[in-house]
mmCIF file of C-alpha atoms and ligand atoms in Angstrom:
data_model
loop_
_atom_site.group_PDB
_atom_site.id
_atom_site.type_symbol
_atom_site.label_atom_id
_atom_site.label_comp_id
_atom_site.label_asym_id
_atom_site.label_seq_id
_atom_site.Cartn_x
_atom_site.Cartn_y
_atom_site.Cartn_z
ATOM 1 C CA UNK A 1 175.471 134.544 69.878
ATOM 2 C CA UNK A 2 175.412 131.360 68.240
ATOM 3 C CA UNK A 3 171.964 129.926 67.676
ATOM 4 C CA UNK A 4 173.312 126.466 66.626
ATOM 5 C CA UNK A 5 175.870 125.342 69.668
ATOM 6 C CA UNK A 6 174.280 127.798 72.500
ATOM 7 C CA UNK A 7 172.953 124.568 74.380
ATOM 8 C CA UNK A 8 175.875 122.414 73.931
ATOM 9 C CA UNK A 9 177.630 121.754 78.062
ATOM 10 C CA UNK A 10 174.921 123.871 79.412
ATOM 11 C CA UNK A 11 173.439 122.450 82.619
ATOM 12 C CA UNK A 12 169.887 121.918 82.705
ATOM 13 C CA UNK A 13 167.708 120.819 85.053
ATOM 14 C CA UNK A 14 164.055 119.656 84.347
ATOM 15 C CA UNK A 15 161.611 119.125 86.989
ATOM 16 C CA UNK A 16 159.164 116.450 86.013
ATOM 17 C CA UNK A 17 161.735 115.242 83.394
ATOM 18 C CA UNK A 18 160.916 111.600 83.225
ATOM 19 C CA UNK A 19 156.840 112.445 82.702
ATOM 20 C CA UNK A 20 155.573 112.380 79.063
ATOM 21 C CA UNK A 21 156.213 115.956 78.150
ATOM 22 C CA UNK A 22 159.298 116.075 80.123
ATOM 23 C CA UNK A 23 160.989 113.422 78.641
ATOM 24 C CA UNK A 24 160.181 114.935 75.157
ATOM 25 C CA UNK A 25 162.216 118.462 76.993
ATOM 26 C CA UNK A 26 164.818 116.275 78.660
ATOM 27 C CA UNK A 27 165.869 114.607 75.305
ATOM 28 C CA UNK A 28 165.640 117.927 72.944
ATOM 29 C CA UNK A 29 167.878 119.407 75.383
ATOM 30 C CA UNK A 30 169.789 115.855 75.278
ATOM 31 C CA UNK A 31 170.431 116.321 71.438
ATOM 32 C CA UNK A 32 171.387 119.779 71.761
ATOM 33 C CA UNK A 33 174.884 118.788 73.942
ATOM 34 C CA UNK A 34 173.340 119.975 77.224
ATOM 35 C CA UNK A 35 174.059 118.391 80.600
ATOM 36 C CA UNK A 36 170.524 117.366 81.827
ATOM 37 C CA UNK A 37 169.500 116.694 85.251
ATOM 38 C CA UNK A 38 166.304 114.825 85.358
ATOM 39 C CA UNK A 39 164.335 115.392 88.046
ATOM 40 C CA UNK A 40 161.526 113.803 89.664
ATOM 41 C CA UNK A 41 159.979 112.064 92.598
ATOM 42 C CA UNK A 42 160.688 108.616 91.408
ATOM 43 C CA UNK A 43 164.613 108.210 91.142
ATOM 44 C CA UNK A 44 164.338 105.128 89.192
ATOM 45 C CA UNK A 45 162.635 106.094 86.603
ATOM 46 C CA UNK A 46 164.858 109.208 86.381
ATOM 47 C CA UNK A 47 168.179 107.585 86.207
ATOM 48 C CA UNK A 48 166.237 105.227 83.620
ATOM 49 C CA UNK A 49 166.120 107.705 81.275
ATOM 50 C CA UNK A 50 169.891 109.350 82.442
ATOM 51 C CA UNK A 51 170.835 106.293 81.062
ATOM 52 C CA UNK A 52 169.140 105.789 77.790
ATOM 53 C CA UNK A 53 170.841 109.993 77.211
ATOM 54 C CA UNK A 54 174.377 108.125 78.517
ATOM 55 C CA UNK A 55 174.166 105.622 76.111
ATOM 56 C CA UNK A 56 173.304 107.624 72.910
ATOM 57 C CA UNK A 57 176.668 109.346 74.079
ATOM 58 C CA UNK A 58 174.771 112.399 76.024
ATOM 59 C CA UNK A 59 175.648 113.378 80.004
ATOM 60 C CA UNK A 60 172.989 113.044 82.031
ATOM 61 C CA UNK A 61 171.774 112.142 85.869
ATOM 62 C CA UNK A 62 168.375 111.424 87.446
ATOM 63 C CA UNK A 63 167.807 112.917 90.878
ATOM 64 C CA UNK A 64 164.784 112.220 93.157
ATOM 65 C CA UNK A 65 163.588 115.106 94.288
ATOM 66 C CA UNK A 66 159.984 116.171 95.328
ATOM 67 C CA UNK A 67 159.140 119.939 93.897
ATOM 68 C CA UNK A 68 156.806 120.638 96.809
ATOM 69 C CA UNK A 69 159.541 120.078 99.415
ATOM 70 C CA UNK A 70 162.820 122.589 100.037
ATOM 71 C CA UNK A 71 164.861 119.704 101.278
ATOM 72 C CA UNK A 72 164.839 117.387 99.194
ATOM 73 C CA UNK A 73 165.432 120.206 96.248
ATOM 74 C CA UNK A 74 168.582 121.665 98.294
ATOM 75 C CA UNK A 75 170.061 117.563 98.270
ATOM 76 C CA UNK A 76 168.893 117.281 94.325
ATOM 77 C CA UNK A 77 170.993 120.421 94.308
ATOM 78 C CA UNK A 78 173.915 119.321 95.994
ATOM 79 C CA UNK A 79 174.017 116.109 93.658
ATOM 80 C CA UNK A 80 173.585 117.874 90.526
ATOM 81 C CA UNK A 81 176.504 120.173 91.304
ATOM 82 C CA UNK A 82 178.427 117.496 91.869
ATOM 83 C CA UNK A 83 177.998 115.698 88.826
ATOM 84 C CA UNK A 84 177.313 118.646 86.444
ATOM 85 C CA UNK A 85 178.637 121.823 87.585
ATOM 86 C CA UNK A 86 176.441 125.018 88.398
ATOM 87 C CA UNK A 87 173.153 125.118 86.697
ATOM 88 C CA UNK A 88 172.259 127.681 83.558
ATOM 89 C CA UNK A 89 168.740 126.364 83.031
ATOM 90 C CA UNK A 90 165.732 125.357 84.821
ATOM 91 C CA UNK A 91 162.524 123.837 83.460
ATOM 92 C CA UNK A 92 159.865 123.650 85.458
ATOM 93 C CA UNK A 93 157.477 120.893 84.159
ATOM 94 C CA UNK A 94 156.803 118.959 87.144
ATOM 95 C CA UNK A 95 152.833 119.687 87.534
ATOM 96 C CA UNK A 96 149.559 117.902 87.410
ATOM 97 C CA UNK A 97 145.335 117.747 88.359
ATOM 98 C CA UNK A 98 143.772 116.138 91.324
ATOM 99 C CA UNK A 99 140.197 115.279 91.145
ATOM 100 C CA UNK A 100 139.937 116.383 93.945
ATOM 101 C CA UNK A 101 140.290 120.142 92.739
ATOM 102 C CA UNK A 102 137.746 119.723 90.060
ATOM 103 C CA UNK A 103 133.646 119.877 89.920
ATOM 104 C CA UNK A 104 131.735 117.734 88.245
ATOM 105 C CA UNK A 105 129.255 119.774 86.536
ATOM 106 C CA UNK A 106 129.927 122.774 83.754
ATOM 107 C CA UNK A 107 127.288 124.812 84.777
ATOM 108 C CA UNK A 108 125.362 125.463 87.960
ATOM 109 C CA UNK A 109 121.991 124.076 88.026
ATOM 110 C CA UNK A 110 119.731 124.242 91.591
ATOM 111 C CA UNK A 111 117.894 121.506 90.528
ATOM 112 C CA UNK A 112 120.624 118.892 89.687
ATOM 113 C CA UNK A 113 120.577 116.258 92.944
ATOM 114 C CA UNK A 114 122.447 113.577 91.494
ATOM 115 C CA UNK A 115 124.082 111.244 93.818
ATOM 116 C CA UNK A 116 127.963 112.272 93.719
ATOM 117 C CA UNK A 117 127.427 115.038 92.244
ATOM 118 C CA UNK A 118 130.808 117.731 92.769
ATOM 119 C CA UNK A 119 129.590 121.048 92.626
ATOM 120 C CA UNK A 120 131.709 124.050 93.276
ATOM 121 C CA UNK A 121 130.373 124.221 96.801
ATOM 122 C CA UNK A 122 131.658 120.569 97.606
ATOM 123 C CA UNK A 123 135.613 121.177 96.801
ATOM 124 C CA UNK A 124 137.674 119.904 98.911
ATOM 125 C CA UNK A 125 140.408 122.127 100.500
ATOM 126 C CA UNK A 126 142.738 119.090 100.591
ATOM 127 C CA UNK A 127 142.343 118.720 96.489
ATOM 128 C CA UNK A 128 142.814 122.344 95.925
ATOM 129 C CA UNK A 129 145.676 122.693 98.048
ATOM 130 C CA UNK A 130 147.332 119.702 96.627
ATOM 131 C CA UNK A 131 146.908 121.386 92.924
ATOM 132 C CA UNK A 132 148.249 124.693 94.097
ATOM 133 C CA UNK A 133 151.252 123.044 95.867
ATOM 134 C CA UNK A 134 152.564 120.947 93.007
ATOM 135 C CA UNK A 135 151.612 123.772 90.433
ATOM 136 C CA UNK A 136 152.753 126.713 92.033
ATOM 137 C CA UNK A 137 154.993 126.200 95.210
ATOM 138 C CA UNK A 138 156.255 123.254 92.913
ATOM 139 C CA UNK A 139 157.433 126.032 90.780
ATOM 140 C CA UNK A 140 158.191 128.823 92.805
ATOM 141 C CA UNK A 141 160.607 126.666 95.100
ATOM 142 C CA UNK A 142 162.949 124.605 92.461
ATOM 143 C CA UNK A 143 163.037 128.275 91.348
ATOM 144 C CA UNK A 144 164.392 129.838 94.726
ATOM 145 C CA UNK A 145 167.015 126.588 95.194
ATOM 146 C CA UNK A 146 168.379 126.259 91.279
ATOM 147 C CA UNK A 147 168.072 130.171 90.311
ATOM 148 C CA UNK A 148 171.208 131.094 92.946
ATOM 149 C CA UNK A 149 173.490 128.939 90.802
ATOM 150 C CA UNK A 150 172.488 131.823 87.808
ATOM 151 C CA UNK A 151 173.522 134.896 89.837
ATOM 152 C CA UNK A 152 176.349 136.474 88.287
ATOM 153 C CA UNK A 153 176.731 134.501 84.859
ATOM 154 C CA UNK A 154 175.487 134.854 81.488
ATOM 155 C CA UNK A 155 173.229 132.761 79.346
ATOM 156 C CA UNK A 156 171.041 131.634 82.298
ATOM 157 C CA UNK A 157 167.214 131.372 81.775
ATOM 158 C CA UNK A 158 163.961 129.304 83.815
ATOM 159 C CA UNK A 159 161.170 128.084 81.673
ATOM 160 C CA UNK A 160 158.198 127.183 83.241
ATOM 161 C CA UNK A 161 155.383 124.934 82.251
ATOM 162 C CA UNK A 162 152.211 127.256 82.513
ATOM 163 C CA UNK A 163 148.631 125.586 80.087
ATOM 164 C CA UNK A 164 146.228 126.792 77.914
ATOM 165 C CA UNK A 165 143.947 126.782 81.166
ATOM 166 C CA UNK A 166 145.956 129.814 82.301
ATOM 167 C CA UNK A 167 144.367 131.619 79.250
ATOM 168 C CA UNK A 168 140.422 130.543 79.232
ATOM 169 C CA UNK A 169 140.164 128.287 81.985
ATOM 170 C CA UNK A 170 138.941 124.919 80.839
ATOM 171 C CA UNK A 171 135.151 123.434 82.561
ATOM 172 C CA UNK A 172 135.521 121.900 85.765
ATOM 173 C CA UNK A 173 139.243 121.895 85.883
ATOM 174 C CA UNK A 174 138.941 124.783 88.628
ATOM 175 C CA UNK A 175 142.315 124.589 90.736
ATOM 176 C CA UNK A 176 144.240 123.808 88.092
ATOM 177 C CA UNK A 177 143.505 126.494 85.680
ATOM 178 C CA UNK A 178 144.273 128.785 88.449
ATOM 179 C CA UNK A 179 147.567 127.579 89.738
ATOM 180 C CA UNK A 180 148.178 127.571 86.032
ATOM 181 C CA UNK A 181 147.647 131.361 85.753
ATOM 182 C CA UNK A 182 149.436 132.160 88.587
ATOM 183 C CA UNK A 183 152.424 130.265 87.140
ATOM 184 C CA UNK A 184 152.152 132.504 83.842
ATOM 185 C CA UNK A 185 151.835 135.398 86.270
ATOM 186 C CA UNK A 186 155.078 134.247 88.594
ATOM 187 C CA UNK A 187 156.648 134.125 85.188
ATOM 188 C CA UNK A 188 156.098 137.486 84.509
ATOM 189 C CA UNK A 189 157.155 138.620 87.525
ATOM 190 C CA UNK A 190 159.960 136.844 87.975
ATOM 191 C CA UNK A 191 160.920 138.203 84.276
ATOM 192 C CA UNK A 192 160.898 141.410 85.907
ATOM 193 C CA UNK A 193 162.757 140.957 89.404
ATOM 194 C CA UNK A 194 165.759 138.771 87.440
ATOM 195 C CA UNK A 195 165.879 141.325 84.381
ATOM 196 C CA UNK A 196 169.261 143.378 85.864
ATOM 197 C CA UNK A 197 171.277 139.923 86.509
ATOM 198 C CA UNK A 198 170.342 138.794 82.726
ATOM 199 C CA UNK A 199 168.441 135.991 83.948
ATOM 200 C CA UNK A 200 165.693 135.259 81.425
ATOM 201 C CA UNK A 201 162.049 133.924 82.361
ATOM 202 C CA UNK A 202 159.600 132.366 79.847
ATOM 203 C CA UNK A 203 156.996 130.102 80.079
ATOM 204 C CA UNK A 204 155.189 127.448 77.451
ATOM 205 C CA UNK A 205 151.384 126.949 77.170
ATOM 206 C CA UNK A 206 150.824 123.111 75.980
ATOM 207 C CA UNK A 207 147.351 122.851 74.401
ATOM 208 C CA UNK A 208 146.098 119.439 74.990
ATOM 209 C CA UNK A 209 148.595 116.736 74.352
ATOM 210 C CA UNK A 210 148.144 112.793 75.677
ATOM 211 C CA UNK A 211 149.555 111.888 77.992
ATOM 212 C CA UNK A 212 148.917 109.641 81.746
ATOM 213 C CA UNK A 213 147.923 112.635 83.051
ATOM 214 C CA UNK A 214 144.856 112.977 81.139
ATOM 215 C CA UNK A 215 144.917 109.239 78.973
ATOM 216 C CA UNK A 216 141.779 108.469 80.856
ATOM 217 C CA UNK A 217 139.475 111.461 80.619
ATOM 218 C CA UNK A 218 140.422 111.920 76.940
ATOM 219 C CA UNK A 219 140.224 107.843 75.511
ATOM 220 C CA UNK A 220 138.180 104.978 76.750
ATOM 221 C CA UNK A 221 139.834 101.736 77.019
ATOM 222 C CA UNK A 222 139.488 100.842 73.468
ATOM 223 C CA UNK A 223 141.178 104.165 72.445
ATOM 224 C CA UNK A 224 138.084 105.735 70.695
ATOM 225 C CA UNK A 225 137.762 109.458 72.504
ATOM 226 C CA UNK A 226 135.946 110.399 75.107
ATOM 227 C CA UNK A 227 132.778 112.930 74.970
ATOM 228 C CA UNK A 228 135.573 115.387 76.594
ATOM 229 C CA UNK A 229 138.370 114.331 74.083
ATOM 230 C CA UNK A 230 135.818 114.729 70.840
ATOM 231 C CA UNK A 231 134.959 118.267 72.145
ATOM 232 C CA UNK A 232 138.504 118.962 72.471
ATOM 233 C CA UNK A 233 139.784 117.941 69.155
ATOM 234 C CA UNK A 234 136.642 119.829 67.793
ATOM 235 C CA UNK A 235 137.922 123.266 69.265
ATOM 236 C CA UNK A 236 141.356 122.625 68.138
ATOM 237 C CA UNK A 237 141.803 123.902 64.296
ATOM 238 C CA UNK A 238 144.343 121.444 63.723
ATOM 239 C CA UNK A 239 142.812 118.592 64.586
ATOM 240 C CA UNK A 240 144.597 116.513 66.466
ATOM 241 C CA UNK A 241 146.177 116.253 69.865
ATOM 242 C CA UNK A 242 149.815 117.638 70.478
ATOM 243 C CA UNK A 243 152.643 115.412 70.222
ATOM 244 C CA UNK A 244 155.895 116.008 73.108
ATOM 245 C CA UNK A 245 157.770 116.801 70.173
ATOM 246 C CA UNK A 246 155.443 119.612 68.651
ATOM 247 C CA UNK A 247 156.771 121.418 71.709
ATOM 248 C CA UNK A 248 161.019 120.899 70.862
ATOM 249 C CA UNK A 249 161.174 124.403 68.714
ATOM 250 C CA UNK A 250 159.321 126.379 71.288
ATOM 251 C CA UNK A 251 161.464 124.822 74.144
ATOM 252 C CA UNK A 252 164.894 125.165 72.481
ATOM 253 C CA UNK A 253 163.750 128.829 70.980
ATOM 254 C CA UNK A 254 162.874 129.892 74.867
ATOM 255 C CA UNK A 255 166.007 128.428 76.319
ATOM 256 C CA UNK A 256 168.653 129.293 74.015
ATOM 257 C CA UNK A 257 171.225 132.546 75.024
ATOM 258 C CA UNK A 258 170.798 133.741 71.911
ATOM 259 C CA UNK A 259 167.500 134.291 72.929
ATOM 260 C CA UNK A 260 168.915 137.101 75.230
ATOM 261 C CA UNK A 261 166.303 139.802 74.916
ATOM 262 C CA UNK A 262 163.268 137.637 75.111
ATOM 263 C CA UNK A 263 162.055 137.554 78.738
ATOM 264 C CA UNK A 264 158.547 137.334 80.269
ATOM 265 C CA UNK A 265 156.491 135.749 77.539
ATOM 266 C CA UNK A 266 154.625 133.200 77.620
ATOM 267 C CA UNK A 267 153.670 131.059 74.750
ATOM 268 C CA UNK A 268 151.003 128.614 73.483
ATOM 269 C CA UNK A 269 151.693 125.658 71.192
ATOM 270 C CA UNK A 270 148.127 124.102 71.031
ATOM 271 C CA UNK A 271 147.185 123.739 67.046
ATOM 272 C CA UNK A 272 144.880 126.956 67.213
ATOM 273 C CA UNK A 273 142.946 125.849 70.852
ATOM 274 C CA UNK A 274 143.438 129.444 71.968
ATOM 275 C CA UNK A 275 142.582 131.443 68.279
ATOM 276 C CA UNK A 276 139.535 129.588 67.809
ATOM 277 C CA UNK A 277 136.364 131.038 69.228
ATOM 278 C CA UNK A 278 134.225 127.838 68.062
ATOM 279 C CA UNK A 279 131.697 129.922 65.699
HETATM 280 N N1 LIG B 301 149.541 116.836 78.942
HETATM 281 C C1 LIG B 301 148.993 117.981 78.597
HETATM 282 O O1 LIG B 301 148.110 118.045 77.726
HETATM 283 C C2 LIG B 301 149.457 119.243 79.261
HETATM 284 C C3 LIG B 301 148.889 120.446 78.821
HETATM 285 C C4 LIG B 301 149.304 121.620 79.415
HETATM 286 C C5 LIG B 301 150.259 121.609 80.396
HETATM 287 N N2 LIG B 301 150.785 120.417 80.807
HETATM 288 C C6 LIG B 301 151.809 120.476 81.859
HETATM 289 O O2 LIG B 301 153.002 119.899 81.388
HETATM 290 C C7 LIG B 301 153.745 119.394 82.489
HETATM 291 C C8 LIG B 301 154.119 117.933 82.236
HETATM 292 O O3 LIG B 301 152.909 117.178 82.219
HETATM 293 P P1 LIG B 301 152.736 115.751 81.540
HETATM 294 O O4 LIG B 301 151.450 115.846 80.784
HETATM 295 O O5 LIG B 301 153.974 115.334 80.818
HETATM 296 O O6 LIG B 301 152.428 114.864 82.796
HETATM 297 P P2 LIG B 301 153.210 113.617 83.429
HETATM 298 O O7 LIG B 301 152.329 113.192 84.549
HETATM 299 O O8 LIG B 301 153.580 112.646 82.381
HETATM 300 O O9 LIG B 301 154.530 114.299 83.992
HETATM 301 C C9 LIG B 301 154.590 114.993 85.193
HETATM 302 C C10 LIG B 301 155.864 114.581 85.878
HETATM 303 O O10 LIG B 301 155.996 115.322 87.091
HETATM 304 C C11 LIG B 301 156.382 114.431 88.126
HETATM 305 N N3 LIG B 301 155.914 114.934 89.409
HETATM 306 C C12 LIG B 301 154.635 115.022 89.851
HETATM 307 N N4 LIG B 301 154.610 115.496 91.108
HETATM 308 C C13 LIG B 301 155.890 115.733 91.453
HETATM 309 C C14 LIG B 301 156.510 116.222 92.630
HETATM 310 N N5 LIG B 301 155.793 116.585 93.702
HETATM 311 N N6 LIG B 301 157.856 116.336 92.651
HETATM 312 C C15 LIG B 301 158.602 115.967 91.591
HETATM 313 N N7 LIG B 301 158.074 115.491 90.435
HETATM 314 C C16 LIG B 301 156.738 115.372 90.383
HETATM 315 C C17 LIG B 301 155.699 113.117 87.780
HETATM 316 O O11 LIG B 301 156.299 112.039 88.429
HETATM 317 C C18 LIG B 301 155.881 113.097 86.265
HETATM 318 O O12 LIG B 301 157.128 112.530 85.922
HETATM 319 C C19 LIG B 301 152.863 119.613 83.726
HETATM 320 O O13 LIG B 301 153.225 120.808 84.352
HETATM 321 C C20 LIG B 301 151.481 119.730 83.145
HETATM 322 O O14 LIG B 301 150.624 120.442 83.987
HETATM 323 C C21 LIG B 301 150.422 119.233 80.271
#
């Protein structure tokens, strides 16, 4: 197995691939001599970065595709088989919050009345819905269109985009830490039901990394942090936020064949977030 070249002219597709952390996966993969299909559910802004991988002397395409909708996927498909050839990887990293599928408050309190004030008894079904969706049909589906392309050949793995909320979920992020755990728990399952055709399963944990996502509940306007964004940088023992590219040894370590017996892990790159019990 050859841990140096294993990526080069493998295709790759990555869901989400022109988002923050995506684009860090999208261009690791990029440097590595993989094919990478970028995939999102603004085209534009996919092929944008398709190019920028073109013109450093990469192959690339940007597809629009939305994760939450078979369709479109089984067209994305179409086009990337076109261009590429049949696809050995699949990252899953299209995902995201709604307000909607949070509360407001960390802790119950009966006597808290305060005007628009979300309590856990005010979610909204549309919110949580919306979270689980994109989450976890948003996973499960680009899984059932690009996985058939991996029956029957070698070096073939899916890495999916799981959080730290999966682990301890985080306050008031409700839906999302869920549909975050059941991704980690799809990805051990999945580990399982692929094992016999070689098809190899992992998932990565980010800890807390900037990005839009979460720009606006971690830093004000002037950049100084948040009350939320102090507390997290005070339970991380490194420090600091993740960069995308803390996450490019994890990623290529996961997706690699040589990687062949690793299956059904999932891992956490998050500075300590997870170790540290705050005391
Ligand atoms: N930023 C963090 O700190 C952090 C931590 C843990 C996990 N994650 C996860 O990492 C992944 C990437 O997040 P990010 O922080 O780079 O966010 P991002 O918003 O920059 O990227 C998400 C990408 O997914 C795309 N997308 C959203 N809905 C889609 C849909 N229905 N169909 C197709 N594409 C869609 C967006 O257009 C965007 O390009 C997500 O799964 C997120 O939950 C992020």
């Amino acid at each position: 197995m050859d841990l140096i070249s294993g990526l080069k002219d493998k295709v790759v597709v990555i869901t989400g691939g022109a988002g923050v952390l995506g684009a860090g996966f999208t261009r690791a993969l990029a440097n590595q001599g993989a094919k990478v299909a970028i995939l999102g559910r603004d085209g534009e802004k996919a092929q944008k970065l398709a190019d920028e991988i073109i013109s450093n002397g990469g192959q690339a395409i940007g597809v629009s595709a939305d994760v939450c909708d078979e369709a479109s996927l089984r067209k994305a498909h179409t086009a990337i088989n076109e261009s590429l050839g049949l696809i050995d990887i699949l990252i899953n990293g299209a995902g995201g919050n709604h307000p909607k599928g949070t509360s407001s408050d960390v802790f119950f309190d009966r006597e808290n009345k305060a005007e628009g004030l979300q309590t856990f008894f005010g979610l909204d079904t549309e919110g949580l819905r919306f979270v689980f969706d994109l989450n976890f049909i948003g996973t499960l589906l680009p899984t059932q269109v690009f996985a058939a392309d991996m029956i029957g050949r070698e070096g073939c793995s899916i890495l999916n985009i799981s959080s730290v909320s999966a682990f301890h979920p985080l306050t008031k992020v409700v839906a999302y830490s869920a549909a975050k755990a059941a991704i980690s728990n799809l990805t051990e399952w999945l580990s399982v039901y692929f094992a016999k055709e070689g098809i190899r399963v992992n998932a990565l944990s980010p800890g807390f990394f900037l990005t839009e996502q979460n720009r606006t509940l971690l830093t004000n306007e002037d950049g100084s942090l948040t009350e939320r964004g102090n507390k997290i940088l005070s339970q991380t023992p490194m420090g600091r936020f993740g960069e995308p590219n803390d996450l490019d040894s994890t990623l290529l370590w996961l997706c690699n064949p040589a990687s062949r017996f690793v299956t059904g892990i999932v891992v956490a790159v998050d500075g300590g977030f997870l170790a540290y019990a705050g005391v």
